[in-house]
mmCIF file of C-alpha atoms in Angstrom:
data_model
loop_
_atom_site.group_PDB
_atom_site.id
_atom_site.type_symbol
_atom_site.label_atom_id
_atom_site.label_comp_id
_atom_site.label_asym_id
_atom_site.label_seq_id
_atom_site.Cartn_x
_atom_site.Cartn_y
_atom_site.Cartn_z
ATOM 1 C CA UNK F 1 0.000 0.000 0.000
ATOM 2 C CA UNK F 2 2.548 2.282 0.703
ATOM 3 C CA UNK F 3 4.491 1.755 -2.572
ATOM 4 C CA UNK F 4 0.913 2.829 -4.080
ATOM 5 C CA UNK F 5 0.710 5.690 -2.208
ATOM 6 C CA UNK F 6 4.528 6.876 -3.091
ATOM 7 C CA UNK F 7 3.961 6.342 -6.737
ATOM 8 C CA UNK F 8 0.868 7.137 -7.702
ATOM 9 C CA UNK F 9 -0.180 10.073 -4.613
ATOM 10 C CA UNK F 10 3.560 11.440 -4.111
ATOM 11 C CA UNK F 11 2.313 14.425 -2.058
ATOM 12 C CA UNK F 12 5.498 15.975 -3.062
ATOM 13 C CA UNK F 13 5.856 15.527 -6.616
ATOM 14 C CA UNK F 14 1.782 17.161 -6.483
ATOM 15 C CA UNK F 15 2.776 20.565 -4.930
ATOM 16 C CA UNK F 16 6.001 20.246 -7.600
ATOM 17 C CA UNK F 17 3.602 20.473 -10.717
ATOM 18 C CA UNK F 18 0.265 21.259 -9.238
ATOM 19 C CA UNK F 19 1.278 25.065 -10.486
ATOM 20 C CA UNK F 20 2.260 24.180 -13.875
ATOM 21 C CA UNK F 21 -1.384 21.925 -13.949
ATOM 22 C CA UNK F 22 -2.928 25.250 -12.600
ATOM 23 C CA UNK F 23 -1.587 26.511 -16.208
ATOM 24 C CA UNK F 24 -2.751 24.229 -18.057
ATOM 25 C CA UNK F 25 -6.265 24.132 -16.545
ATOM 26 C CA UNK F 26 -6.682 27.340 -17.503
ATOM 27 C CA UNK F 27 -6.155 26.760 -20.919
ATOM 28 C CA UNK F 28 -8.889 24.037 -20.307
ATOM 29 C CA UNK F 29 -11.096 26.305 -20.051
ATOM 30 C CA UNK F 30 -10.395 28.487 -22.222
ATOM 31 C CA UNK F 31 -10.776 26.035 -24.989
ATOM 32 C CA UNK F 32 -14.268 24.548 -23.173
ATOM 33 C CA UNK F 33 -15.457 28.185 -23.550
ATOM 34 C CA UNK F 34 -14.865 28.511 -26.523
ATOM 35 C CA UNK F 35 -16.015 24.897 -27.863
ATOM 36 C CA UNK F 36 -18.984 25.032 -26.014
ATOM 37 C CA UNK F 37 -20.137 28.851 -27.186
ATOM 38 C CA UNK F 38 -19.505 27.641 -30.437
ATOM 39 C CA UNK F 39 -21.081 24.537 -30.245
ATOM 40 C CA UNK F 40 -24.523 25.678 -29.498
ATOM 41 C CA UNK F 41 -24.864 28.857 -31.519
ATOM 42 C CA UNK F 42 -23.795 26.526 -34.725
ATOM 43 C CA UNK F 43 -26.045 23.538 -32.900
ATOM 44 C CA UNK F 44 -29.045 26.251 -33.204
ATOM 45 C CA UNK F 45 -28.549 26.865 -36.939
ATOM 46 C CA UNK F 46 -28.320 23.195 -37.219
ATOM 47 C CA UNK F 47 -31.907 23.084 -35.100
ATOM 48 C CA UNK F 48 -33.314 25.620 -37.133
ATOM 49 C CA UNK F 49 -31.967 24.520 -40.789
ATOM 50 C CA UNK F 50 -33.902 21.541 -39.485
ATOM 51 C CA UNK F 51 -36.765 22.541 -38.374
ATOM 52 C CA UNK F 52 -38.278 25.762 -40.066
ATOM 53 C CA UNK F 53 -36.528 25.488 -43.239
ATOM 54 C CA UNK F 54 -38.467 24.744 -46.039
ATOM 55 C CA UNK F 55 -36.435 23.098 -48.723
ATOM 56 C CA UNK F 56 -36.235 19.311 -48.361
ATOM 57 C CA UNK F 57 -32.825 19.397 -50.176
ATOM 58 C CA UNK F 58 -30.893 21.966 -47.064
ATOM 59 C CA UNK F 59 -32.805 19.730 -43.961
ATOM 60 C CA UNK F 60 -31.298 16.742 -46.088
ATOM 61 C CA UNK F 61 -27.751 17.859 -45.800
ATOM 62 C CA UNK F 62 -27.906 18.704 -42.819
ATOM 63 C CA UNK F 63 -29.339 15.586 -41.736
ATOM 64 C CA UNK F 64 -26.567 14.352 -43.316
ATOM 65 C CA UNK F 65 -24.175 16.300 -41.292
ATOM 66 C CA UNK F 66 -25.976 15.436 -37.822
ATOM 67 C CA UNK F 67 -25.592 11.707 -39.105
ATOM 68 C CA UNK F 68 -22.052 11.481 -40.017
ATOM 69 C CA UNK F 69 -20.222 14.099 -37.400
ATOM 70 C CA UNK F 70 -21.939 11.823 -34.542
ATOM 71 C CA UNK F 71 -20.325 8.796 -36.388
ATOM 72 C CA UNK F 72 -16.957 10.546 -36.820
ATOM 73 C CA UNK F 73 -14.920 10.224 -33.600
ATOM 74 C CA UNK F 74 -13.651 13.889 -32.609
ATOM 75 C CA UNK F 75 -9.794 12.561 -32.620
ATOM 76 C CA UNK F 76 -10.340 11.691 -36.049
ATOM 77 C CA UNK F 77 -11.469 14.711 -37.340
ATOM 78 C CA UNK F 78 -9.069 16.813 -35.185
ATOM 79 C CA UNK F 79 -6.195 15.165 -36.713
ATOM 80 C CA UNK F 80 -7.916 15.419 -40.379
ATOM 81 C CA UNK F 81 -8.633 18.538 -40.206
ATOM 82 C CA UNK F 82 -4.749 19.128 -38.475
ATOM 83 C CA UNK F 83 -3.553 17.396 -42.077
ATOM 84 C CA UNK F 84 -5.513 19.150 -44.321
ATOM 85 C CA UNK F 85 -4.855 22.217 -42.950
ATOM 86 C CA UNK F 86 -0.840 21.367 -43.413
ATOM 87 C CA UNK F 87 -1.914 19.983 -46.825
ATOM 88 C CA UNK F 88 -3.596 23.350 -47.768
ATOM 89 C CA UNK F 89 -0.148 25.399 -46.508
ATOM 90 C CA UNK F 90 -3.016 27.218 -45.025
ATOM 91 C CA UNK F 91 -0.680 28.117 -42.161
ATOM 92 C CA UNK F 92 -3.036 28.179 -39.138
ATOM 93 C CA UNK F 93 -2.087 28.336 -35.698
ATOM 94 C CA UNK F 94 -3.736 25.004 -33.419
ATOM 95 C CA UNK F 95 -6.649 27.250 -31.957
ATOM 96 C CA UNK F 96 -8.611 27.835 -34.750
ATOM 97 C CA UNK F 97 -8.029 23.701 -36.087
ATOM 98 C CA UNK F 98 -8.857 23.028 -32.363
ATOM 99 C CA UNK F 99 -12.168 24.932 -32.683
ATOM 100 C CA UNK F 100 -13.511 24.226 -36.004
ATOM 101 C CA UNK F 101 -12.984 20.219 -34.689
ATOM 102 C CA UNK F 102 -14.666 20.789 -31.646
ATOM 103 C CA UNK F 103 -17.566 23.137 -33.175
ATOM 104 C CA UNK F 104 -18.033 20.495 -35.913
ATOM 105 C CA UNK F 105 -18.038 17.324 -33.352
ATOM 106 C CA UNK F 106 -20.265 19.201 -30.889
ATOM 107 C CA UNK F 107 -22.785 21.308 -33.260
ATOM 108 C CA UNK F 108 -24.591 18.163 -34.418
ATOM 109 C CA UNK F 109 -25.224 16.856 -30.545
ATOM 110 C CA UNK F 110 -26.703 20.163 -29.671
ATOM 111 C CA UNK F 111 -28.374 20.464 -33.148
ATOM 112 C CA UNK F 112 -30.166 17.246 -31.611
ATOM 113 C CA UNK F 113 -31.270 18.455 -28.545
ATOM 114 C CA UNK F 114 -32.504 22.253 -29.447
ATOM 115 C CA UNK F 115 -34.262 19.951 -32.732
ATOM 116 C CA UNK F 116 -35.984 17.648 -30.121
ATOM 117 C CA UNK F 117 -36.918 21.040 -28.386
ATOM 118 C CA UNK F 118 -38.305 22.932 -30.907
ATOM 119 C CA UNK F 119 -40.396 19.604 -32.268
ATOM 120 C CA UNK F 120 -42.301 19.542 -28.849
ATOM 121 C CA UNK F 121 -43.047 22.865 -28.643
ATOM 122 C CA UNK F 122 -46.932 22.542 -29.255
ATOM 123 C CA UNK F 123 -48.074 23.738 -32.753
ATOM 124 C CA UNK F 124 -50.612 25.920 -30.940
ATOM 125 C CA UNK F 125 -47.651 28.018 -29.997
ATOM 126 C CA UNK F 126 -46.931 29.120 -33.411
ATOM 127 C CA UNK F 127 -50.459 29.509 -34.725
ATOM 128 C CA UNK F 128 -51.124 32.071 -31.590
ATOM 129 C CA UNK F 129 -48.027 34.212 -32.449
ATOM 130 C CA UNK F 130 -48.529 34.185 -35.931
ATOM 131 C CA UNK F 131 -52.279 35.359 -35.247
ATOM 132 C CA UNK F 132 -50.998 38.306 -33.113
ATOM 133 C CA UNK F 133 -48.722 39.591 -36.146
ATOM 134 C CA UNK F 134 -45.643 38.232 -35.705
ATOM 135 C CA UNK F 135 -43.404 36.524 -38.487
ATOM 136 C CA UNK F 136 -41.274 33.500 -38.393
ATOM 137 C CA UNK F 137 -38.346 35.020 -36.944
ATOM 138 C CA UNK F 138 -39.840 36.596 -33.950
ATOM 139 C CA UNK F 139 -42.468 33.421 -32.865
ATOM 140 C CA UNK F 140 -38.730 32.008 -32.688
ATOM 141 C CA UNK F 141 -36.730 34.472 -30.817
ATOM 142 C CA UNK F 142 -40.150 35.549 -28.709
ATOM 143 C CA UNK F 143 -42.017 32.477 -28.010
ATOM 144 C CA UNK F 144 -40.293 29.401 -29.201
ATOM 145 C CA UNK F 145 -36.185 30.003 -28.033
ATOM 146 C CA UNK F 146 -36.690 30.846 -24.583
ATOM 147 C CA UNK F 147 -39.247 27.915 -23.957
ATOM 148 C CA UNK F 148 -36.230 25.538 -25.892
ATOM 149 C CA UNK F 149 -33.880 26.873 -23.866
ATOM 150 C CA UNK F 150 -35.243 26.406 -20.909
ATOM 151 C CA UNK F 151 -36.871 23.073 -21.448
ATOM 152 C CA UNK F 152 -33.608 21.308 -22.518
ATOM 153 C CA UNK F 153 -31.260 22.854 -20.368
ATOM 154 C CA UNK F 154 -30.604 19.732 -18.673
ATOM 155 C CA UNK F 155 -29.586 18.275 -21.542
ATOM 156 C CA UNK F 156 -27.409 20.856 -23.115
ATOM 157 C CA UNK F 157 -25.313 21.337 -19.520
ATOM 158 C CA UNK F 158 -24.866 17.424 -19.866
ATOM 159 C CA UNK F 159 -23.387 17.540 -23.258
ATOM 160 C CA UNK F 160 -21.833 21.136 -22.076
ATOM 161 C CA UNK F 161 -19.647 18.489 -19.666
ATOM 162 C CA UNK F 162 -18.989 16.092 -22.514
ATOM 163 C CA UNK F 163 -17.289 18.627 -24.371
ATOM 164 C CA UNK F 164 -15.571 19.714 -21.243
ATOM 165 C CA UNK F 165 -13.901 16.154 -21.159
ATOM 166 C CA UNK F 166 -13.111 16.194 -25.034
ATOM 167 C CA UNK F 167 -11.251 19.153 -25.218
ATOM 168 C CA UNK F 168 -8.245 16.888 -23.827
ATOM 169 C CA UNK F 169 -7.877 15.570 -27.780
ATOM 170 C CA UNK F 170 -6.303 19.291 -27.934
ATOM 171 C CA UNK F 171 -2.738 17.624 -26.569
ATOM 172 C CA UNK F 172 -2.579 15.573 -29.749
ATOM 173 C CA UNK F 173 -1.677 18.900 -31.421
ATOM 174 C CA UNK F 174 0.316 20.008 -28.157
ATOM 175 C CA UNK F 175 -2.186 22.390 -26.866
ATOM 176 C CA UNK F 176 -0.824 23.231 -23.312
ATOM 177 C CA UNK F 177 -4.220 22.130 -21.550
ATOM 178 C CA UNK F 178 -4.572 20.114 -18.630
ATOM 179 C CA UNK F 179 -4.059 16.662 -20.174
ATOM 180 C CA UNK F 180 -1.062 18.034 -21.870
ATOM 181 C CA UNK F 181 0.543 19.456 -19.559
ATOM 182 C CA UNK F 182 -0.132 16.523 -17.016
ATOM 183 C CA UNK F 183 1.911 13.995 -19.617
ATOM 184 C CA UNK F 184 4.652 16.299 -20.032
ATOM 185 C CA UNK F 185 5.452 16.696 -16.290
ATOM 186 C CA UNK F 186 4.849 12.840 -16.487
ATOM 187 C CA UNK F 187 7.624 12.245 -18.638
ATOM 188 C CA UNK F 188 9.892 14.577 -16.754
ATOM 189 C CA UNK F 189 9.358 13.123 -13.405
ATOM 190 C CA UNK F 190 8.555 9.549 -14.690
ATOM 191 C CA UNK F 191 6.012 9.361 -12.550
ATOM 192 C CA UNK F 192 3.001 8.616 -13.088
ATOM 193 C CA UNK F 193 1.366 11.231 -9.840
ATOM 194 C CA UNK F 194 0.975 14.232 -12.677
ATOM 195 C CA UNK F 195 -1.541 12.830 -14.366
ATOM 196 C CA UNK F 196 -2.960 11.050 -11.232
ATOM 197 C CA UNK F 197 -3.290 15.164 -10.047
ATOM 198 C CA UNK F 198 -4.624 15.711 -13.514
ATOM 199 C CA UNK F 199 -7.542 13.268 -13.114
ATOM 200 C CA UNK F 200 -8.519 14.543 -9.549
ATOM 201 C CA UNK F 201 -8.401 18.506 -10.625
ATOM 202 C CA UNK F 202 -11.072 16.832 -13.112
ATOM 203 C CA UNK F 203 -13.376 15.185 -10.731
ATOM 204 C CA UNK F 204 -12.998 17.721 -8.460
ATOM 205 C CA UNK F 205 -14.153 20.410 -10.889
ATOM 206 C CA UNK F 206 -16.593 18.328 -12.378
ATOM 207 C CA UNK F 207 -18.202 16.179 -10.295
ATOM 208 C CA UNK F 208 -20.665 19.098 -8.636
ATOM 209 C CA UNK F 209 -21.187 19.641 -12.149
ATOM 210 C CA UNK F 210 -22.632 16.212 -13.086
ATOM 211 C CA UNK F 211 -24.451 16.141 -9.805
ATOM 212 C CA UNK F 212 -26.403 19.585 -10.344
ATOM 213 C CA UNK F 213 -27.277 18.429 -13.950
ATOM 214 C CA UNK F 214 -28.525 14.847 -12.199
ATOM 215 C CA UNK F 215 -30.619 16.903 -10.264
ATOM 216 C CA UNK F 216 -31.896 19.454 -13.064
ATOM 217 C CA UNK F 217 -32.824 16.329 -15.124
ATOM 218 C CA UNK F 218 -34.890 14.176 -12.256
ATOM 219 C CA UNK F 219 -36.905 17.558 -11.015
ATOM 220 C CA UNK F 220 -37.356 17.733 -14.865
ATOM 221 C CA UNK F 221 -38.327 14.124 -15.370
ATOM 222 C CA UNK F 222 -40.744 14.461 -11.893
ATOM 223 C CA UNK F 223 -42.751 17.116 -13.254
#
């Protein structure tokens, strides 16, 4: 137990690099902040282009896109669109590959959920704005968003945490983010504690989180 403890819980190799995984946790959330604001503003075109669109051929491809983004594992298209990019000379720095990945891998999850919000919005809804003079695009913004929004909140914080989790593909490009930064000091020390301190930062930050979602979704599901 004690060899345990002195390998994987050094106490003194954690105050070492808990400052340099301080670093890269902030980059963590940077790059969650960014994935996730993306993620549902191009998730609500996605909702919309799927919803209230008219032409059959535009809801097709982007039923198409829903289909095969959710298929496409995130590392894969990260390191595609890493190549291409390369391929292209396009010369871009690993934010903006980061964040067109993450947008594309997220946008079609939270395309799903806003979707699935809109759909049970009762038709009523639509036929009483419309009747007291408003067009399309305010029944949306007016009536319709802020009902969506509120309705599938649960769900959107839930896959707001699963895109939390996958911004750690970001070290394949060697983003400085917690992961990262974790496997570096790893490889220094070799010792396997930094990314032992990595994992707990990540519970710790998380796990009140996942709980207050849990809780969000069963007063939802009680009602």
């Amino acid at each position: 137990m004690h060899d345990i403890i002195q390998v994987f819980f050094n106490i003194d190799i954690f105050k070492n690099v808990f400052p340099l995984l301080m670093q890269g946790l902030k980059m963590t959330v940077q790059l969650s902040v960014v994935a996730i604001g993306l993620g549902i503003v191009s998730g609500l075109l996605v909702a919309l282009c799927t919803t209230i669109v008219k032409s059959r051929y535009i809801r097709g491809i982007f039923f198409i896109y829903i289909d095969l983004f959710r298929a496409l594992p995130p590392l894969v298209l990260l390191i595609f669109i890493s190549f291409l990019s390369n391929f292209w000379e396009m010369g871009f720095s690993n934010w903006p590959i980061i964040a067109v990945s993450l947008m594309l891998s997220t946008a079609c999850y939270y395309g799903e959920i806003l979707r699935a919000g809109i759909e049970a919005i009762p038709e009523g809804q639509f036929e009483a704005a419309r009747s007291t003079g408003m067009n399309q695009f305010q029944t949306m913004i007016y009536v319709v968003l802020p009902q969506v929004l509120k309705n599938t909140n649960p769900e959107i914080c839930n896959n707001s945490l699963q895109v939390i989790k996958m911004t750690t593909i970001a070290s394949v490009l060697g983003m400085p983010e917690l992961l990262r930064t974790a496997r570096d000091a790893q490889s220094l020390l070799y010792s396997p504690a930094p990314l032992v301190l990595s994992a707990l930062i990540y519970m710790v930050l998380l796990w009140p989180a996942v709980r207050w979602v849990s809780n969000m979704s069963e007063k939802k599901n009680s009602h």
